[in-house]
Coordinates of C-alpha atoms in Angstrom, one line a residue:
Chain A
M15 CA -72.7 -49.1 38.8
K16 CA -73.8 -48.3 35.2
V17 CA -71.6 -46.3 32.9
L18 CA -72.6 -44.9 29.5
V19 CA -69.9 -44.0 27.0
C20 CA -70.9 -41.8 24.1
I21 CA -69.1 -42.8 20.9
S22 CA -68.7 -40.5 17.9
H23 CA -68.0 -42.1 14.5
V24 CA -65.4 -39.8 12.9
P25 CA -62.9 -39.8 10.0
D26 CA -59.5 -41.3 11.0
T27 CA -57.0 -38.6 12.1
T28 CA -54.9 -39.1 9.0
S29 CA -57.8 -38.4 6.6
K30 CA -57.6 -35.8 3.9
I31 CA -60.7 -33.7 4.3
N32 CA -62.7 -32.9 1.1
F33 CA -66.2 -31.6 0.5
T34 CA -68.7 -32.5 -2.2
S35 CA -68.6 -30.4 -5.3
D36 CA -71.5 -28.1 -4.1
N37 CA -69.6 -27.7 -0.8
K38 CA -72.7 -28.7 1.1
E39 CA -71.4 -31.8 2.6
F40 CA -68.3 -33.6 3.8
D41 CA -67.1 -36.1 1.2
K42 CA -67.0 -39.5 2.8
N43 CA -65.4 -41.1 -0.3
G44 CA -62.4 -43.2 0.6
V45 CA -62.5 -42.1 4.2
Q46 CA -61.8 -44.6 7.0
F47 CA -64.0 -44.1 10.1
V48 CA -62.9 -44.7 13.7
I49 CA -64.0 -44.2 17.3
N50 CA -63.4 -40.5 18.1
P51 CA -60.0 -40.3 19.8
Y52 CA -61.4 -38.3 22.7
D53 CA -64.0 -41.0 23.3
E54 CA -61.4 -43.8 23.3
F55 CA -59.9 -42.5 26.6
G56 CA -63.4 -42.6 28.2
L57 CA -64.1 -46.0 26.8
T58 CA -60.9 -47.5 28.3
R59 CA -61.5 -45.8 31.6
A60 CA -65.1 -47.3 31.6
V61 CA -63.7 -50.8 30.9
W62 CA -61.4 -50.3 33.9
L63 CA -64.4 -49.4 36.0
Q64 CA -66.0 -52.6 34.8
E65 CA -63.0 -54.7 35.8
K66 CA -62.3 -53.0 39.1
N67 CA -65.7 -51.8 40.3
G68 CA -68.0 -54.3 38.5
A69 CA -69.6 -51.6 36.3
T70 CA -71.7 -52.4 33.4
V71 CA -70.6 -50.4 30.3
T72 CA -73.0 -49.4 27.6
V73 CA -71.8 -47.5 24.5
I74 CA -74.2 -45.3 22.5
N75 CA -74.0 -43.6 19.1
V76 CA -76.5 -41.4 17.2
G77 CA -76.0 -42.4 13.6
R78 CA -77.1 -44.5 10.7
A79 CA -76.3 -48.2 10.1
E80 CA -72.8 -47.2 8.7
T81 CA -71.7 -46.5 12.3
E82 CA -72.3 -50.0 13.5
P83 CA -68.7 -51.3 12.8
T84 CA -67.5 -48.5 15.1
L85 CA -69.9 -49.6 17.9
R86 CA -68.8 -53.2 17.4
K87 CA -65.2 -52.1 17.8
A88 CA -66.2 -50.5 21.2
L89 CA -67.9 -53.8 22.1
A90 CA -64.7 -55.7 21.2
I91 CA -62.7 -53.3 23.4
G92 CA -64.9 -54.4 26.3
A93 CA -68.3 -52.6 26.5
N94 CA -71.2 -54.9 27.6
D95 CA -73.8 -53.7 25.1
A96 CA -74.4 -51.0 22.6
I97 CA -77.2 -48.7 21.5
R98 CA -77.6 -47.0 18.2
I99 CA -80.1 -44.2 17.8
D100 CA -81.1 -44.3 14.2
A101 CA -80.8 -40.7 13.1
D102 CA -78.5 -38.2 11.4
P103 CA -76.3 -36.4 14.0
T104 CA -76.6 -33.0 12.4
D105 CA -77.0 -30.7 15.4
G106 CA -75.6 -30.7 18.9
F107 CA -78.9 -30.2 20.7
Y108 CA -80.6 -32.8 18.7
V109 CA -77.9 -35.4 19.5
A110 CA -77.8 -34.5 23.2
S111 CA -81.6 -34.8 23.3
Q112 CA -81.4 -38.4 21.9
I113 CA -78.8 -39.5 24.4
A114 CA -80.7 -37.8 27.3
A115 CA -83.8 -39.7 26.5
V116 CA -81.9 -43.0 26.8
A117 CA -80.1 -41.8 29.9
K118 CA -83.4 -40.8 31.7
E119 CA -84.8 -44.3 31.1
N120 CA -81.7 -46.3 32.2
Q121 CA -80.3 -44.2 35.1
Y122 CA -76.6 -44.3 34.4
D123 CA -74.2 -43.3 37.3
I124 CA -71.5 -42.0 35.1
I125 CA -71.8 -40.7 31.5
I126 CA -68.6 -40.1 29.6
A127 CA -68.4 -38.4 26.2
G128 CA -65.3 -37.1 24.5
R129 CA -64.6 -33.4 25.2
E130 CA -65.3 -32.9 21.5
S131 CA -65.4 -34.9 18.3
I132 CA -62.6 -34.5 15.8
D133 CA -65.0 -33.9 12.9
Y134 CA -67.2 -31.0 14.0
N135 CA -65.2 -30.0 17.1
G136 CA -68.4 -28.6 18.6
G137 CA -67.8 -29.8 22.2
Q138 CA -71.6 -29.3 22.7
V139 CA -73.1 -32.7 23.4
P140 CA -71.6 -33.5 26.8
G141 CA -72.5 -30.2 28.4
M142 CA -75.9 -30.2 26.9
L143 CA -76.5 -33.7 28.0
A144 CA -75.6 -32.7 31.6
A145 CA -78.0 -29.8 31.4
L146 CA -80.8 -31.9 30.0
L147 CA -80.3 -34.4 32.9
N148 CA -79.6 -31.6 35.4
V149 CA -76.5 -33.3 36.8
P150 CA -72.9 -32.0 37.4
F151 CA -70.7 -31.6 34.4
V152 CA -66.9 -31.8 34.4
N153 CA -65.4 -30.8 31.1
A154 CA -61.9 -31.4 29.7
C155 CA -61.6 -34.2 32.3
M156 CA -58.1 -35.7 32.6
G157 CA -58.6 -37.9 35.7
L158 CA -61.5 -39.9 37.2
E159 CA -61.5 -42.2 40.2
V160 CA -64.6 -43.7 41.9
E161 CA -64.4 -43.7 45.7
G162 CA -67.6 -45.1 47.3
D163 CA -70.5 -43.0 46.2
K164 CA -68.2 -40.1 45.2
V165 CA -66.2 -39.4 42.1
N166 CA -62.8 -37.6 42.2
L167 CA -62.0 -35.9 39.0
I168 CA -59.3 -33.7 37.5
R169 CA -60.3 -31.0 35.0
E170 CA -58.0 -29.0 32.8
I171 CA -58.3 -25.2 33.2
D172 CA -56.5 -22.4 31.5
G173 CA -52.9 -22.7 32.7
G174 CA -53.4 -25.6 35.1
K175 CA -55.7 -28.1 36.5
E176 CA -58.5 -28.3 39.1
K177 CA -59.4 -31.2 41.4
I178 CA -63.1 -31.8 41.8
S179 CA -65.3 -34.0 43.9
S180 CA -68.7 -34.9 42.6
T181 CA -71.7 -37.0 43.5
M182 CA -73.2 -39.4 40.9
P183 CA -74.8 -39.2 38.5
L184 CA -72.6 -36.9 36.5
V185 CA -71.5 -36.2 32.9
V186 CA -67.8 -36.0 31.9
G187 CA -66.3 -34.5 28.8
G188 CA -63.2 -36.6 28.6
Q189 CA -59.7 -36.3 27.1
K190 CA -56.2 -37.8 27.4
G191 CA -55.4 -38.4 31.0
L192 CA -58.6 -40.3 31.8
V193 CA -56.1 -43.0 30.8
E194 CA -52.7 -42.6 29.2
E195 CA -52.2 -43.1 25.5
K196 CA -50.1 -46.3 26.1
D197 CA -53.0 -47.8 28.2
L198 CA -55.6 -47.4 25.5
R199 CA -57.3 -50.8 24.9
I200 CA -57.3 -52.1 21.4
P201 CA -59.5 -55.0 20.4
N202 CA -58.0 -58.5 20.5
M203 CA -59.2 -61.6 18.7
R204 CA -61.2 -62.9 21.6
G205 CA -62.9 -59.5 22.1
I206 CA -63.7 -59.3 18.4
M207 CA -65.3 -62.8 18.5
Q208 CA -67.3 -61.9 21.6
A209 CA -68.4 -58.5 20.2
R210 CA -70.3 -60.3 17.4
T211 CA -72.8 -61.7 19.9
K212 CA -73.1 -58.8 22.3
P213 CA -76.4 -56.9 22.1
L214 CA -76.5 -53.9 19.7
N215 CA -79.9 -52.4 20.1
V216 CA -81.2 -50.0 17.4
R217 CA -83.8 -47.4 18.6
P218 CA -85.8 -44.8 16.7
A219 CA -85.1 -41.2 17.4
V220 CA -87.2 -39.1 19.8
D221 CA -88.7 -35.8 18.6
A222 CA -86.2 -33.0 19.3
D223 CA -85.4 -29.6 17.8
H224 CA -82.6 -28.8 15.4
K225 CA -81.3 -25.4 16.7
T226 CA -78.7 -24.8 14.0
A227 CA -78.3 -25.2 10.3
V228 CA -75.2 -26.0 8.3
G229 CA -74.3 -23.8 5.4
T230 CA -71.4 -24.0 3.0
F231 CA -68.1 -25.7 3.6
E232 CA -64.7 -24.3 2.5
K233 CA -61.1 -25.4 2.7
P234 CA -58.4 -23.3 4.3
A235 CA -56.7 -20.8 2.0
P236 CA -53.6 -22.4 0.6
K237 CA -50.3 -21.4 2.2
S238 CA -47.9 -19.4 0.2
A239 CA -44.5 -21.1 -0.4
V240 CA -42.2 -21.4 2.5
K241 CA -39.2 -19.0 2.7
M242 CA -36.1 -20.9 3.5
I243 CA -33.4 -19.3 5.6
D244 CA -29.8 -20.6 6.0
A245 CA -29.0 -22.2 9.3
D246 CA -26.0 -19.9 9.7
N247 CA -28.1 -16.8 9.2
V248 CA -30.7 -17.0 12.0
E249 CA -30.5 -13.2 12.4
E250 CA -32.2 -12.9 9.0
L251 CA -35.1 -15.0 10.3
V252 CA -35.5 -12.7 13.3
K253 CA -35.5 -9.7 11.0
L254 CA -38.1 -11.2 8.8
L255 CA -40.3 -12.0 11.8
H256 CA -39.9 -8.5 13.0
N257 CA -40.2 -6.5 9.8
E258 CA -42.1 -8.6 7.4
A259 CA -44.4 -10.9 9.5
K260 CA -44.5 -8.3 12.3
V261 CA -45.0 -11.0 15.0
I262 CA -42.1 -10.3 17.2
Chain B
M22 CA -82.7 -7.1 22.3
S23 CA -79.1 -6.9 23.6
V24 CA -75.9 -8.8 23.6
I25 CA -74.6 -10.4 26.8
V26 CA -70.9 -11.1 27.1
Y27 CA -69.1 -13.3 29.6
L28 CA -66.1 -11.3 30.7
E29 CA -63.9 -13.9 32.4
N30 CA -61.4 -12.7 35.0
W31 CA -58.5 -14.7 36.6
E32 CA -58.2 -13.9 40.3
G33 CA -59.7 -10.4 39.6
K34 CA -57.7 -9.6 36.6
F35 CA -58.7 -9.3 32.9
K36 CA -56.7 -10.7 30.1
K37 CA -56.4 -10.0 26.4
N38 CA -58.9 -12.8 26.0
T39 CA -61.5 -10.8 28.0
F40 CA -61.0 -7.8 25.8
E41 CA -61.4 -9.9 22.7
A42 CA -64.8 -11.2 24.0
A43 CA -65.9 -7.6 24.8
Q44 CA -64.9 -6.5 21.3
Y45 CA -66.6 -9.4 19.6
A46 CA -69.8 -8.6 21.6
A47 CA -69.6 -4.9 20.8
K48 CA -69.2 -5.4 17.1
T49 CA -72.0 -8.0 17.0
A50 CA -74.3 -5.6 19.0
E51 CA -73.4 -2.8 16.5
M52 CA -74.5 -5.1 13.6
M53 CA -77.8 -5.8 15.5
G54 CA -78.3 -2.1 16.3
T55 CA -78.2 -2.7 20.0
E56 CA -75.8 -2.6 23.0
A57 CA -73.5 -5.1 24.6
I58 CA -73.5 -5.8 28.3
G59 CA -70.6 -7.4 30.1
V60 CA -70.9 -9.8 33.0
T61 CA -67.9 -10.6 35.3
F62 CA -67.8 -12.5 38.6
G63 CA -66.3 -11.9 42.0
D64 CA -63.9 -9.3 43.3
I65 CA -62.3 -7.3 40.5
S66 CA -58.8 -5.9 41.2
D67 CA -58.3 -4.5 37.7
D68 CA -59.8 -1.2 36.5
A69 CA -63.0 -2.3 34.8
S70 CA -63.5 1.0 32.9
V71 CA -60.8 -0.3 30.5
I72 CA -63.5 -2.7 29.1
G73 CA -65.0 0.4 27.5
K74 CA -62.0 0.7 25.1
Y75 CA -63.3 -2.4 23.5
G76 CA -66.8 -1.1 23.0
V77 CA -68.7 -2.4 26.0
K78 CA -69.9 0.5 28.2
K79 CA -71.9 -1.4 30.8
V80 CA -70.5 -4.2 33.0
M81 CA -72.4 -6.1 35.6
N82 CA -70.2 -7.4 38.5
V83 CA -72.0 -10.4 39.9
K84 CA -71.2 -11.1 43.5
G85 CA -72.4 -13.3 46.3
G86 CA -71.5 -16.5 48.0
D87 CA -72.6 -18.6 45.1
F88 CA -69.8 -17.3 43.0
T89 CA -66.7 -17.7 45.1
E90 CA -65.7 -20.7 43.0
Y91 CA -66.4 -21.6 39.4
N92 CA -69.4 -23.6 38.6
N93 CA -70.6 -23.7 35.0
Y94 CA -74.3 -23.9 36.0
K95 CA -74.1 -20.9 38.3
V96 CA -72.3 -18.8 35.7
A97 CA -74.9 -19.7 33.1
K98 CA -77.7 -18.8 35.6
A99 CA -76.2 -15.4 36.2
L100 CA -75.7 -14.7 32.5
Q101 CA -79.3 -15.6 31.9
E102 CA -80.4 -13.3 34.8
V103 CA -78.6 -10.3 33.3
A104 CA -80.1 -11.1 29.9
S105 CA -83.6 -11.3 31.3
Q106 CA -83.2 -7.9 33.0
N107 CA -81.8 -6.3 29.8
G108 CA -83.7 -8.0 27.0
G109 CA -80.6 -10.0 26.1
D110 CA -81.0 -12.6 23.4
T111 CA -77.4 -13.2 22.2
Y112 CA -74.6 -14.4 24.3
I113 CA -70.9 -14.1 23.4
I114 CA -68.4 -16.4 25.2
S115 CA -64.7 -16.9 24.6
G116 CA -63.8 -20.6 24.2
T117 CA -61.6 -21.0 27.3
F118 CA -62.0 -24.1 29.3
N119 CA -64.5 -22.4 31.6
G120 CA -66.3 -20.8 28.7
K121 CA -66.7 -24.1 26.9
A122 CA -68.3 -25.6 30.0
V123 CA -70.8 -22.7 30.5
A124 CA -72.0 -22.4 26.9
P125 CA -73.9 -25.7 26.4
V126 CA -75.6 -25.4 29.8
L127 CA -76.6 -21.8 28.9
A128 CA -77.9 -22.9 25.5
V129 CA -80.1 -25.7 26.9
N130 CA -81.5 -23.5 29.7
T131 CA -82.3 -20.6 27.3
Q132 CA -83.3 -23.0 24.4
A133 CA -80.7 -21.2 22.3
G134 CA -79.0 -22.1 19.1
L135 CA -75.3 -22.8 20.1
I136 CA -72.5 -22.2 17.6
T137 CA -69.0 -23.0 18.9
N138 CA -65.5 -23.0 17.5
V139 CA -66.2 -19.7 15.7
T140 CA -63.3 -18.0 13.9
E141 CA -64.9 -14.8 12.6
L142 CA -67.4 -12.1 13.4
P143 CA -70.9 -12.9 12.2
S144 CA -71.4 -12.5 8.5
S145 CA -75.1 -11.7 9.1
V146 CA -77.3 -11.2 12.1
S147 CA -80.6 -12.1 10.6
P148 CA -80.5 -15.0 10.9
L149 CA -77.3 -15.1 12.9
T150 CA -74.7 -16.7 10.6
V151 CA -71.0 -17.3 11.5
K152 CA -68.1 -19.1 10.1
R153 CA -66.6 -21.9 12.3
S154 CA -63.7 -24.2 12.1
V155 CA -64.3 -28.0 11.5
F156 CA -62.3 -31.1 11.0
S157 CA -59.6 -29.8 13.3
S158 CA -59.0 -26.7 11.1
K159 CA -58.9 -28.8 7.9
G160 CA -62.1 -27.0 6.9
F161 CA -64.5 -24.2 7.7
V162 CA -68.3 -24.0 7.5
S163 CA -70.9 -21.3 8.0
Y164 CA -73.5 -22.1 10.6
S165 CA -76.8 -20.2 11.2
T166 CA -79.5 -20.3 13.8
E167 CA -83.1 -19.1 13.7
A168 CA -83.6 -19.7 17.4
A169 CA -84.8 -16.7 19.4
N170 CA -81.7 -16.9 21.7
K171 CA -78.2 -17.5 20.5
V172 CA -74.9 -18.5 22.1
V173 CA -71.7 -17.9 20.1
V174 CA -68.4 -19.3 21.4
F175 CA -65.3 -18.1 19.5
I176 CA -61.8 -19.5 19.5
P177 CA -59.5 -17.3 21.6
N178 CA -57.1 -15.2 19.6
S179 CA -59.1 -15.8 16.4
V180 CA -60.6 -12.3 15.9
G181 CA -58.0 -10.2 17.7
V182 CA -58.4 -7.0 19.6
E183 CA -57.9 -3.3 18.8
E184 CA -57.9 -0.8 21.6
G185 CA -60.2 2.2 21.0
A186 CA -61.5 5.0 23.1
G187 CA -64.2 4.8 25.7
S188 CA -64.9 3.8 29.3
A189 CA -67.1 1.3 31.0
E190 CA -69.2 1.7 34.0
M191 CA -69.3 -1.3 36.4
T192 CA -72.3 -2.0 38.6
E193 CA -72.4 -4.6 41.3
M194 CA -75.2 -7.1 41.2
N195 CA -76.3 -9.8 43.6
V196 CA -77.6 -13.0 42.0
S197 CA -78.7 -16.2 43.7
A198 CA -77.8 -19.2 41.6
G199 CA -80.5 -21.2 43.3
D200 CA -80.6 -25.0 43.2
V201 CA -78.2 -26.1 40.5
P202 CA -76.1 -29.3 40.1
Q203 CA -73.1 -28.9 42.3
S204 CA -69.6 -30.5 42.2
N205 CA -67.0 -29.2 44.6
V206 CA -63.6 -27.9 43.6
T207 CA -61.1 -29.4 46.1
S208 CA -57.9 -27.8 44.8
V209 CA -56.7 -25.5 42.0
D210 CA -53.2 -26.0 40.6
R211 CA -52.1 -23.2 38.2
V212 CA -48.6 -23.3 36.8
K213 CA -47.0 -20.1 37.9
G214 CA -44.9 -17.9 35.6
K215 CA -45.9 -19.6 32.4
I216 CA -48.2 -18.4 29.6
P217 CA -51.2 -20.7 29.2
L218 CA -51.2 -22.1 25.7
P219 CA -54.6 -21.2 24.5
E220 CA -53.9 -17.5 25.1
A221 CA -50.3 -17.4 24.1
E222 CA -49.6 -15.0 21.2
R223 CA -46.4 -16.8 20.4
V224 CA -45.6 -20.5 21.0
V225 CA -42.3 -22.4 20.9
S226 CA -42.9 -26.1 20.4
G227 CA -40.6 -29.1 20.5
G228 CA -40.7 -32.6 19.0
R229 CA -38.8 -35.8 19.1
G230 CA -36.0 -34.1 17.3
L231 CA -34.9 -32.7 20.6
K232 CA -33.9 -36.2 21.7
G233 CA -34.9 -35.9 25.4
P234 CA -36.6 -33.8 28.1
E235 CA -33.2 -32.6 29.4
N236 CA -32.9 -30.5 26.2
W237 CA -35.9 -28.3 26.7
G238 CA -33.9 -25.7 28.5
M239 CA -32.9 -24.0 25.2
L240 CA -36.6 -23.9 24.1
E241 CA -37.6 -22.4 27.3
E242 CA -35.0 -19.7 27.0
L243 CA -36.2 -18.9 23.5
A244 CA -39.8 -18.8 24.7
E245 CA -38.8 -16.5 27.5
V246 CA -37.1 -13.9 25.2
L247 CA -40.1 -14.1 22.9
D248 CA -42.6 -13.9 25.7
A249 CA -44.0 -17.2 24.3
G250 CA -45.7 -20.3 25.7
T251 CA -44.1 -23.7 25.3
A252 CA -45.7 -26.7 23.6
C253 CA -44.8 -30.1 22.3
S254 CA -45.9 -32.8 19.8
K255 CA -47.9 -35.9 20.8
P256 CA -45.0 -38.4 20.9
V257 CA -43.2 -36.0 23.3
S258 CA -46.2 -35.9 25.7
D259 CA -46.8 -39.7 25.3
M260 CA -43.2 -40.4 26.3
G261 CA -43.7 -38.2 29.3
W262 CA -41.0 -35.8 28.3
R263 CA -43.5 -32.9 28.8
P264 CA -46.9 -32.7 30.5
H265 CA -50.1 -33.4 28.5
T266 CA -51.2 -29.9 28.9
E267 CA -48.5 -28.9 26.5
H268 CA -49.5 -31.3 23.7
V269 CA -50.8 -29.4 20.7
G270 CA -52.4 -31.1 17.8
Q271 CA -55.6 -32.8 16.7
T272 CA -56.1 -34.7 20.0
G273 CA -54.4 -32.2 22.2
I274 CA -55.0 -28.4 22.3
A275 CA -55.7 -26.6 19.1
I276 CA -54.0 -23.2 19.1
N277 CA -53.9 -20.2 16.9
P278 CA -51.1 -18.0 18.0
D279 CA -49.6 -15.2 15.9
L280 CA -46.3 -17.1 15.8
Y281 CA -45.8 -20.8 16.1
I282 CA -42.2 -22.1 16.1
A283 CA -41.9 -25.9 15.5
V284 CA -38.5 -27.3 16.5
G285 CA -37.7 -30.9 15.6
I286 CA -41.3 -31.7 14.7
S287 CA -41.8 -33.5 11.4
G288 CA -45.3 -32.1 10.8
A289 CA -47.6 -35.1 10.8
I290 CA -51.1 -34.3 9.5
Q291 CA -52.5 -34.7 13.1
H292 CA -50.1 -32.2 14.5
L293 CA -50.7 -29.7 11.7
A294 CA -54.4 -29.9 12.3
G295 CA -54.0 -28.4 15.7
V296 CA -51.6 -25.6 14.7
S297 CA -52.4 -24.7 11.1
N298 CA -54.5 -21.7 12.2
S299 CA -51.4 -20.0 13.5
K300 CA -50.8 -16.8 11.6
V301 CA -47.1 -17.3 11.0
I302 CA -45.3 -20.7 11.2
V303 CA -41.6 -21.2 11.5
A304 CA -40.3 -24.8 11.1
I305 CA -36.8 -25.8 12.2
N306 CA -35.8 -29.3 11.3
S307 CA -32.6 -31.2 10.4
D308 CA -34.6 -33.2 7.7
P309 CA -35.1 -31.1 4.6
E310 CA -37.9 -33.4 3.6
A311 CA -39.9 -32.8 6.8
P312 CA -43.6 -32.2 5.8
F313 CA -43.7 -29.2 8.2
F314 CA -41.8 -27.1 5.6
K315 CA -44.9 -27.4 3.3
A316 CA -47.1 -25.9 6.0
A317 CA -44.6 -23.2 7.2
D318 CA -44.1 -19.6 6.3
Y319 CA -40.4 -19.7 7.2
G320 CA -38.1 -22.6 7.4
I321 CA -34.5 -23.5 8.5
V322 CA -32.9 -26.8 7.7
G323 CA -30.5 -27.3 10.6
D324 CA -29.6 -28.9 13.9
A325 CA -31.8 -27.5 16.6
F326 CA -28.9 -27.6 19.1
N327 CA -27.1 -25.2 16.8
V328 CA -29.9 -23.0 15.6
I329 CA -32.0 -22.4 18.8
P330 CA -29.2 -20.8 20.9
K331 CA -28.4 -18.5 17.9
F332 CA -32.1 -17.7 17.5
T333 CA -32.4 -16.7 21.2
E334 CA -29.3 -14.5 20.9
A335 CA -30.6 -12.9 17.7
V336 CA -33.9 -12.0 19.3
K337 CA -32.1 -10.5 22.3
K338 CA -30.0 -8.4 19.9
M339 CA -33.0 -7.3 17.9
K340 CA -34.9 -6.3 21.1
A341 CA -31.9 -4.3 22.3
E342 CA -31.7 -2.4 19.0
N343 CA -35.4 -1.6 18.9

């Protein structure tokens, strides 16, 4: 079995977000980059498939050389090899097309991407990748078990969940539940040493369209000061919510 | 040229979310000088003419064996079919779990420009330009697309709905989805009697300050009188006090209700990222230094076990008086 895990290289969840002075770009100054948290659940699940089902796990990223430490971290967590497509990931369709080209060549059984990346929150790549490969797509996936040639999955839906059975190959948009937070693998010293010698192949981008263009960034409007209410006067809060904020 | 809108229904019923999609589509169509056409699937038990109150006069009701259960490829195929019969080039989809799975497939199949996580109506329609949320609501950016076809996915409850006058005509339509990738739904498990978080207009949320899962009863009571959904912080879901589906924040669900009440949640940057789009935030915390107070509109420093029951009583009293 061959598993491909798509890895986004994103600002750490605690990062303060700033934009360049012309507001045309995200300001990377002083920002720590990590594996996208949604991708981490899929990566650990893939490593389990490697240990339990003998799967080979490849990680892939579309990005410039600066993303290689993030791929090395994924290798340290347990992936067998890594691929970096040398291109700027500026548009969902463009990125999905790059990964689809690799997937068509290597015939993966399961492709796991995070449901969305925590930088652009587009949630576009996994579904587009599935459509480009013409295979089933299970989004917001919170459970995955391989049973023979079938995959049993759980998908979050509005107000509940749905159990799904699918053939392989398929594409999964993953989230928490693929593994639990406490089960997430972190690199240990042995893994970090091994990762240094694992293959990390850099490939040129294939030709693909950019379907969207990014305009000007802005920060959210600052909040006005909080209005404090005494704990013994909760009725006052209810009045404010009713008369002033008009939300109840 | 026309605008095609996916009008999701839940077991034959429309929700506020459906009306928001209709209105988004109608307003976009108006900007483009064209009409919006709704598409809904399966047996509809609600009165579909109500869709007209939100500006969409024409609704296609797609039926047939292919649509008895949800499959994102099939829904995309049917939307594309309605578009090809009506000169549709712009698709509007609400960012529900189902909508988010349909949009990328539709975009690939129609070679469309896809813009997701949208928070406002388009600022321009030539080229189509819309504002969207990025970095888990820590920023916004305008996106545009020059592609001939466009797919816009907006965040539920971000643009709101206003009921107007008008009535929609619903026409049945049979579509064959053809040979599309198929996975099979083996069971559906919906929580009964609870308001799903992404569509909740009000949300009551608890954190570690509540000390244990046995103390959620008072939050549920408050949620009930407010007609609110319940949510929790990441540590609470990680400890198994509450299900993952209630975890709001950067790596859980991002929500934007009219009212968010945070009880015993300190307000870590990752939590705020998922809730800062709420229109009004109330923070209740025993620690006066809790960072949440900086992000809140109203705050109470106090013990949740003392404040929450009083809050519930005060809401009941207010409702009785009004």
